[in-house]
């Protein structure tokens, strides 16, 4: 069965790869290039087609702005099949935007540093991939420089996101209390996602009003970071986003040392790491909850809920041995019941848990992939093996979908996943987990 699944996963990736040199996440539902999707997809390609992996990365890096920013969606083609598209986002409002690559004015978790490192680790032709790293790593460094110079107003080593879409966990219950502080206008718009997917599995129209309102405020100020930091009603320090940045810092330190001759950049990365890890543990670790949490920078208060993002710091080596034991105990107590697949995206013991609705409870393969490697790094090999076997079992029973029910009871003979089908990162990260 695994041989058949390998062939299917490769077929999905090949089918979703566009001639221009990037992958769509899923046909119909997502017709453009997404930032963190591309990183995960490149890791999958690296196992059997390194040239596609390099093209995936290069096409995304080509969209970088003059200030180092890399957008979360790049609109390589013109189509009205997705909302909101290029004409709504108007990235050209920013004076340093990339006019050759229309995009959004927001970003996504910074996965590109560790993607480059994974590509090098996977490569059979190390010299070839190291040459690719040499040619492109400075752009990833420039992206990190953007984050620390523009997204850290209190100079803590923790960067903010100004939109829930930047988190990657779009409609998580984490954001519910922030929405209560806002009263956006009711926008008139035509959803495109709900023509492809059951609307019960997607954010509501009223939630979209909040999403669009934040973008409109950013556009009013031409996507100026300082104005956004001062005015956006959504300003959050996210453990997943910052963990990805810290992991990518580590990866770039390793790669720069491999390349040689980049002492200044290594020294700067190490300075960022020292400050970031210390602030992360001091500010985002909630010992009482036994988890890492989000911090609402706008309203200056912690957001005290447990989600799969709470465990992502394991992937970046952030927790101490003691902290790792605490958060893993929380995960297994709340998320690891015998009737559940690891790892639901939100606390199954919470009244906000919804196992069918996007980031409000379903299992996502990319977060499981992070968790798998993080658990292995801390020596929790038995739990890591369960995360891997649960992920493969879900994919074998339900197909390569976007997200999945965490309840084992839902997996009848005709079970299907949720969201987009033939989903690129589910296929890509399956290939990587199978090899490790």
Coordinates of C-alpha atoms in Angstrom, one line a residue:
X1 CA 0.0 0.0 0.0
X2 CA 2.8 2.4 0.8
X3 CA 4.3 1.9 -2.7
X4 CA 0.9 2.9 -4.2
X5 CA 0.8 5.9 -1.8
X6 CA 4.3 7.0 -2.8
X7 CA 3.3 7.0 -6.5
X8 CA 0.0 8.8 -5.7
X9 CA 1.9 11.5 -3.7
X10 CA 4.4 12.0 -6.4
X11 CA 1.6 12.2 -9.0
X12 CA -0.2 14.9 -6.9
X13 CA 3.0 17.0 -6.6
X14 CA 3.8 16.7 -10.3
X15 CA 0.2 17.5 -11.3
X16 CA 0.1 20.6 -9.1
X17 CA 3.4 21.9 -10.3
X18 CA 2.9 24.8 -12.8
X19 CA 5.0 25.4 -15.9
X20 CA 6.1 28.8 -14.5
X21 CA 8.0 27.0 -11.7
X22 CA 5.7 26.8 -8.6
X23 CA 3.1 24.6 -7.1
X24 CA -0.5 25.3 -6.3
X25 CA -1.7 23.8 -3.0
X26 CA -4.9 22.2 -4.5
X27 CA -6.7 22.6 -7.9
X28 CA -9.7 24.8 -7.9
X29 CA -9.5 25.9 -4.3
X30 CA -6.0 27.5 -4.3
X31 CA -4.8 28.6 -7.7
X32 CA -1.7 30.6 -6.7
X33 CA 1.6 30.1 -4.8
X34 CA 1.6 30.2 -1.0
X35 CA 4.7 30.9 0.9
X36 CA 4.9 28.2 3.6
X37 CA 3.2 25.7 1.3
X38 CA 6.1 26.1 -1.2
X39 CA 8.7 25.4 1.5
X40 CA 7.0 22.1 2.5
X41 CA 6.4 21.2 -1.1
X42 CA 10.1 21.7 -1.9
X43 CA 11.0 19.2 0.8
X44 CA 8.7 16.6 -0.8
X45 CA 10.2 17.3 -4.3
X46 CA 13.7 17.0 -2.9
X47 CA 13.2 13.3 -2.4
X48 CA 12.7 12.5 -6.1
X49 CA 13.0 15.7 -8.2
X50 CA 15.5 18.2 -6.9
X51 CA 15.2 20.5 -9.9
X52 CA 11.5 21.0 -9.1
X53 CA 12.4 21.7 -5.5
X54 CA 14.9 24.3 -6.5
X55 CA 12.4 25.9 -9.0
X56 CA 9.8 26.0 -6.3
X57 CA 12.1 27.9 -3.9
X58 CA 13.5 30.2 -6.6
X59 CA 10.1 31.3 -7.9
X60 CA 9.0 32.2 -4.4
X61 CA 12.3 34.1 -3.7
X62 CA 11.9 36.0 -6.9
X63 CA 8.8 37.6 -5.4
X64 CA 10.7 39.2 -2.5
X65 CA 10.2 42.9 -2.0
X66 CA 13.0 45.5 -1.8
X67 CA 12.8 45.6 2.0
X68 CA 13.2 41.8 2.4
X69 CA 9.5 41.0 2.8
X70 CA 8.2 37.8 1.2
X71 CA 4.4 37.7 0.6
X72 CA 2.1 34.9 1.7
X73 CA 0.4 34.6 -1.8
X74 CA 2.0 35.4 -5.1
X75 CA -0.5 36.0 -7.9
X76 CA 1.4 34.6 -10.8
X77 CA -1.7 34.3 -13.0
X78 CA -4.9 36.4 -13.4
X79 CA -8.1 34.6 -12.3
X80 CA -11.3 35.5 -10.5
X81 CA -11.6 32.0 -9.0
X82 CA -10.1 33.1 -5.7
X83 CA -11.2 35.8 -3.3
X84 CA -9.6 38.1 -2.2
X85 CA -7.3 38.3 -5.2
X86 CA -4.6 40.7 -6.5
X87 CA -7.1 43.6 -7.1
X88 CA -8.2 43.5 -3.5
X89 CA -4.8 43.2 -1.9
X90 CA -3.0 45.9 -4.0
X91 CA 0.5 45.1 -2.9
X92 CA 1.7 47.9 -5.2
X93 CA 0.6 50.4 -2.6
X94 CA 3.8 49.7 -0.7
X95 CA 6.7 51.7 -2.2
X96 CA 9.1 48.8 -2.0
X97 CA 6.8 46.1 -3.2
X98 CA 7.8 43.9 -6.1
X99 CA 5.9 45.2 -9.1
X100 CA 6.8 42.2 -11.2
X101 CA 5.0 39.8 -8.8
X102 CA 1.6 41.1 -7.6
X103 CA 0.9 39.6 -4.2
X104 CA -0.7 40.1 -0.8
X105 CA 0.8 42.6 1.7
X106 CA 1.1 40.0 4.4
X107 CA 3.4 37.1 5.0
X108 CA 3.4 33.5 6.4
X109 CA 5.5 31.5 8.8
X110 CA 9.2 31.7 7.7
X111 CA 10.0 28.2 6.7
X112 CA 12.5 28.8 4.0
X113 CA 15.7 28.6 6.1
X114 CA 15.0 25.1 7.3
X115 CA 13.7 24.1 3.9
X116 CA 17.1 24.9 2.4
X117 CA 18.7 22.8 5.1
X118 CA 16.4 19.9 4.5
X119 CA 17.0 20.0 0.8
X120 CA 20.8 19.8 1.5
X121 CA 20.3 16.9 3.9
X122 CA 18.1 15.0 1.4
X123 CA 20.3 15.7 -1.6
X124 CA 22.4 12.9 -3.1
X125 CA 24.4 15.5 -5.1
X126 CA 25.5 17.7 -2.1
X127 CA 27.7 20.0 -4.2
X128 CA 24.8 20.9 -6.5
X129 CA 22.4 21.8 -3.7
X130 CA 25.2 23.6 -1.8
X131 CA 25.7 25.8 -4.9
X132 CA 22.0 26.5 -4.9
X133 CA 22.1 27.3 -1.2
X134 CA 25.1 29.7 -1.8
X135 CA 23.1 31.5 -4.5
X136 CA 19.9 31.9 -2.5
X137 CA 20.6 31.9 1.2
X138 CA 21.2 35.7 1.4
X139 CA 17.7 36.4 0.3
X140 CA 16.4 34.2 3.2
X141 CA 18.7 36.1 5.6
X142 CA 17.3 39.4 4.2
X143 CA 13.8 38.1 4.9
X144 CA 14.8 37.5 8.6
X145 CA 16.4 40.9 8.8
X146 CA 13.1 42.4 7.7
X147 CA 11.3 40.5 10.5
X148 CA 13.7 41.7 13.3
X149 CA 13.9 45.3 12.0
X150 CA 10.2 45.8 11.1
X151 CA 8.2 43.4 13.1
X152 CA 9.7 43.6 16.6
X153 CA 8.6 47.1 17.9
X154 CA 9.6 46.4 21.5
X155 CA 13.0 44.9 20.5
X156 CA 12.2 41.6 22.3
X157 CA 13.4 39.2 19.6
X158 CA 9.7 38.2 19.1
X159 CA 8.1 39.3 15.9
X160 CA 4.4 40.1 15.5
X161 CA 1.8 39.1 12.9
X162 CA -0.8 41.6 12.0
X163 CA -3.4 39.3 10.4
X164 CA -4.6 35.8 11.3
X165 CA -3.7 34.7 7.7
X166 CA -0.1 35.4 8.5
X167 CA -0.2 32.7 11.3
X168 CA -1.1 30.0 8.8
X169 CA -3.8 28.9 11.3
X170 CA -6.5 31.1 9.8
X171 CA -9.7 30.7 11.8
X172 CA -8.2 29.2 15.0
X173 CA -10.3 29.7 18.2
X174 CA -7.2 31.5 19.4
X175 CA -8.4 34.6 17.6
X176 CA -12.1 34.6 18.8
X177 CA -11.5 37.0 21.7
X178 CA -9.6 39.4 19.4
X179 CA -12.7 39.5 17.0
X180 CA -14.8 40.5 20.1
X181 CA -12.7 43.7 20.4
X182 CA -13.5 44.6 16.8
X183 CA -16.7 45.7 15.0
X184 CA -15.8 45.8 11.3
X185 CA -18.3 46.8 8.6
X186 CA -20.2 44.2 6.7
X187 CA -18.5 43.8 3.4
X188 CA -20.2 42.8 0.1
X189 CA -18.1 40.1 -1.5
X190 CA -18.5 36.8 -3.3
X191 CA -16.7 33.8 -1.6
X192 CA -15.0 31.4 -3.9
X193 CA -13.8 28.8 -1.4
X194 CA -17.3 27.7 -0.5
X195 CA -18.0 26.8 -4.2
X196 CA -15.4 24.1 -3.8
X197 CA -15.7 23.1 -0.1
X198 CA -18.6 22.6 2.3
X199 CA -19.2 26.0 3.9
X200 CA -19.6 24.3 7.3
X201 CA -15.9 23.5 7.1
X202 CA -14.8 27.1 6.4
X203 CA -14.7 30.4 8.2
X204 CA -18.0 32.3 8.2
X205 CA -18.8 35.4 6.2
X206 CA -18.7 37.5 9.4
X207 CA -15.2 36.2 10.2
X208 CA -14.2 37.3 6.7
X209 CA -15.5 40.8 7.5
X210 CA -12.8 40.9 10.2
X211 CA -10.2 39.5 7.9
X212 CA -10.9 42.1 5.1
X213 CA -11.2 45.0 7.6
X214 CA -7.6 44.4 8.8
X215 CA -6.4 44.4 5.2
X216 CA -8.3 47.6 4.4
X217 CA -6.6 49.3 7.4
X218 CA -3.2 48.1 6.2
X219 CA -3.9 49.4 2.7
X220 CA -5.0 52.8 4.0
X221 CA -1.4 53.1 5.2
X222 CA 0.2 51.6 2.1
X223 CA 1.2 48.5 4.1
X224 CA 3.6 50.6 6.2
X225 CA 5.0 48.4 9.0
X226 CA 5.3 51.1 11.6
X227 CA 1.7 52.3 11.0
X228 CA 0.4 48.7 11.2
X229 CA 2.3 48.2 14.5
X230 CA 0.7 51.3 15.8
X231 CA -2.9 50.8 14.5
X232 CA -3.8 47.3 13.6
X233 CA -6.4 45.8 15.9
X234 CA -4.8 42.4 15.4
X235 CA -1.2 42.3 16.6
X236 CA 0.0 39.0 18.0
X237 CA 3.2 37.2 18.9
X238 CA 2.5 33.7 17.7
X239 CA 4.5 30.7 19.0
X240 CA 4.3 28.8 15.7
X241 CA 5.4 31.8 13.6
X242 CA 8.3 32.6 15.9
X243 CA 9.3 29.0 16.3
X244 CA 9.6 28.7 12.5
X245 CA 11.8 31.8 12.4
X246 CA 14.0 30.5 15.2
X247 CA 14.3 27.1 13.5
X248 CA 15.2 28.8 10.2
X249 CA 17.8 30.9 12.0
X250 CA 19.4 27.7 13.3
X251 CA 19.4 26.2 9.8
X252 CA 21.0 29.3 8.3
X253 CA 23.7 29.3 10.9
X254 CA 24.5 25.7 10.0
X255 CA 24.4 26.4 6.3
X256 CA 26.5 29.6 6.4
X257 CA 29.2 27.7 8.4
X258 CA 29.1 25.0 5.8
X259 CA 29.6 27.6 3.0
X260 CA 32.2 29.5 5.0
X261 CA 33.1 33.2 4.9
X262 CA 29.9 34.6 6.4
X263 CA 31.1 35.4 10.0
X264 CA 29.1 38.6 10.2
X265 CA 25.8 37.0 9.2
X266 CA 26.4 34.1 11.5
X267 CA 27.2 36.4 14.4
X268 CA 23.9 38.4 13.7
X269 CA 21.9 35.2 13.5
X270 CA 23.3 34.0 16.8
X271 CA 22.5 37.3 18.4
X272 CA 18.9 37.0 17.2
X273 CA 18.7 33.5 18.5
X274 CA 20.0 34.3 22.0
X275 CA 17.4 37.1 22.4
X276 CA 14.6 35.3 20.7
X277 CA 14.8 32.0 22.6
X278 CA 15.1 33.8 26.0
X279 CA 12.1 36.0 25.2
X280 CA 10.1 33.1 23.8
X281 CA 10.5 31.1 27.0
X282 CA 10.0 34.1 29.4
X283 CA 6.9 35.4 27.6
X284 CA 5.2 32.6 25.8
X285 CA 5.6 29.6 28.1
X286 CA 2.6 29.2 30.4
X287 CA 3.6 26.7 33.1
X288 CA 0.1 26.6 34.6
X289 CA -1.4 25.6 31.3
X290 CA 1.6 23.4 30.5
X291 CA 2.0 24.9 27.0
X292 CA 3.3 27.7 24.9
X293 CA 0.7 30.3 24.2
X294 CA 0.0 33.4 21.9
X295 CA 0.4 36.9 23.2
X296 CA -2.0 39.7 22.2
X297 CA 0.5 42.6 21.7
X298 CA -2.3 45.1 20.9
X299 CA -4.2 44.5 24.1
X300 CA -1.1 43.5 26.1
X301 CA -2.4 40.2 27.4
X302 CA -1.7 36.5 27.0
X303 CA -4.1 34.3 25.0
X304 CA -4.4 31.3 27.2
X305 CA -5.5 28.4 24.9
X306 CA -3.7 25.3 23.9
X307 CA -3.4 24.4 20.2
X308 CA -1.0 22.4 18.0
X309 CA 1.0 25.6 17.7
X310 CA 1.7 25.3 21.4
X311 CA 3.9 22.3 20.7
X312 CA 5.7 23.7 17.6
X313 CA 8.6 25.0 19.7
X314 CA 9.8 21.4 20.0
X315 CA 10.7 21.6 16.3
X316 CA 12.9 24.6 16.9
X317 CA 14.7 23.3 20.0
X318 CA 13.3 26.1 22.2
X319 CA 12.0 24.3 25.3
X320 CA 14.4 23.1 28.1
X321 CA 14.2 19.4 28.8
X322 CA 11.9 20.2 31.7
X323 CA 9.6 22.4 29.6
X324 CA 9.5 19.8 26.8
X325 CA 8.3 17.2 29.3
X326 CA 5.6 19.6 30.5
X327 CA 4.2 20.4 27.1
X328 CA 4.4 16.8 25.9
X329 CA 2.5 15.7 29.0
X330 CA -0.2 18.4 28.2
X331 CA -0.4 17.2 24.6
X332 CA -0.8 13.5 25.5
X333 CA -3.3 14.3 28.3
X334 CA -5.5 16.6 26.2
X335 CA -4.9 15.5 22.6
X336 CA -3.7 11.9 22.9
X337 CA -6.7 9.8 23.9
X338 CA -7.1 6.3 22.4
X339 CA -10.1 7.5 20.4
X340 CA -8.1 10.3 18.8
X341 CA -5.5 10.7 16.2
X342 CA -2.6 12.9 17.0
X343 CA -2.5 15.8 16.8
X344 CA -5.7 17.9 16.7
X345 CA -5.1 21.6 15.8
X346 CA -7.0 22.8 18.9
X347 CA -7.6 21.5 22.4
X348 CA -10.2 18.7 22.1
X349 CA -11.2 19.3 25.8
X350 CA -12.3 22.9 25.0
X351 CA -15.8 24.0 24.1
X352 CA -14.3 25.8 21.1
X353 CA -13.1 22.6 19.6
X354 CA -14.6 21.7 16.2
X355 CA -13.1 18.6 14.6
X356 CA -14.5 19.4 11.1
X357 CA -13.8 23.1 10.7
X358 CA -10.4 24.2 9.3
X359 CA -8.1 25.2 12.1
X360 CA -10.6 24.8 14.9
X361 CA -9.8 21.1 15.6
X362 CA -8.8 19.0 12.5
X363 CA -5.5 17.3 12.1
X364 CA -3.1 19.0 9.7
X365 CA -0.2 17.0 8.2
X366 CA 2.3 20.0 8.2
X367 CA 1.8 20.5 12.0
X368 CA 2.2 16.8 12.6
X369 CA 5.4 16.8 10.5
X370 CA 6.8 19.6 12.7
X371 CA 5.8 17.7 15.8
X372 CA 7.3 14.4 14.6
X373 CA 10.7 15.9 14.1
X374 CA 10.5 17.9 17.4
X375 CA 9.6 14.8 19.4
X376 CA 12.4 12.9 17.9
X377 CA 14.9 15.7 18.7
X378 CA 13.9 15.5 22.3
X379 CA 14.1 11.7 22.5
X380 CA 10.4 11.0 22.6
X381 CA 10.7 8.4 19.9
X382 CA 7.6 6.4 20.9
X383 CA 5.3 9.4 20.7
X384 CA 7.0 10.5 17.5
X385 CA 6.3 7.1 16.0
X386 CA 2.7 7.4 16.9
X387 CA 2.4 10.9 15.2
X388 CA 4.0 9.4 12.1
X389 CA 1.8 6.2 12.1
X390 CA -1.3 8.2 12.8
X391 CA -0.5 10.6 9.9
X392 CA 0.1 7.8 7.5
X393 CA -3.0 5.9 8.6
X394 CA -5.2 9.0 8.2
X395 CA -3.8 9.6 4.7
X396 CA -4.3 5.9 3.7
X397 CA -7.9 5.9 4.9
X398 CA -9.0 9.4 3.8
X399 CA -6.7 10.4 0.9
X400 CA -4.3 13.3 0.5
X401 CA -6.6 16.0 1.7
X402 CA -6.0 19.4 3.2
X403 CA -7.1 18.5 6.8
X404 CA -8.6 15.6 8.7
X405 CA -11.0 14.7 11.5
X406 CA -9.1 13.8 14.7
X407 CA -11.7 11.4 15.8
X408 CA -11.0 7.8 14.9
X409 CA -14.7 6.9 15.0
X410 CA -15.2 9.1 11.8
X411 CA -13.0 6.8 9.7
X412 CA -15.5 4.5 8.1
X413 CA -14.8 2.6 4.8
X414 CA -15.8 5.7 2.7
X415 CA -14.0 8.3 4.9
X416 CA -12.6 11.4 3.2
X417 CA -10.6 14.3 4.4
X418 CA -11.7 17.9 4.5
X419 CA -10.9 20.9 2.4
X420 CA -8.9 20.6 -0.8
X421 CA -8.2 17.2 -2.3
X422 CA -4.9 16.1 -3.8
X423 CA -3.3 18.6 -1.4
X424 CA 0.4 19.3 -2.1
X425 CA 1.9 19.6 1.3
X426 CA 0.0 16.5 2.6
X427 CA 1.6 14.6 -0.3
X428 CA 5.1 16.2 0.1
X429 CA 5.4 15.7 3.9
X430 CA 4.1 12.2 3.6
X431 CA 7.0 11.4 1.3
X432 CA 9.5 13.0 3.8
X433 CA 8.1 11.2 6.9
X434 CA 8.2 7.9 5.1
X435 CA 11.9 8.4 4.4
X436 CA 12.6 9.2 8.1

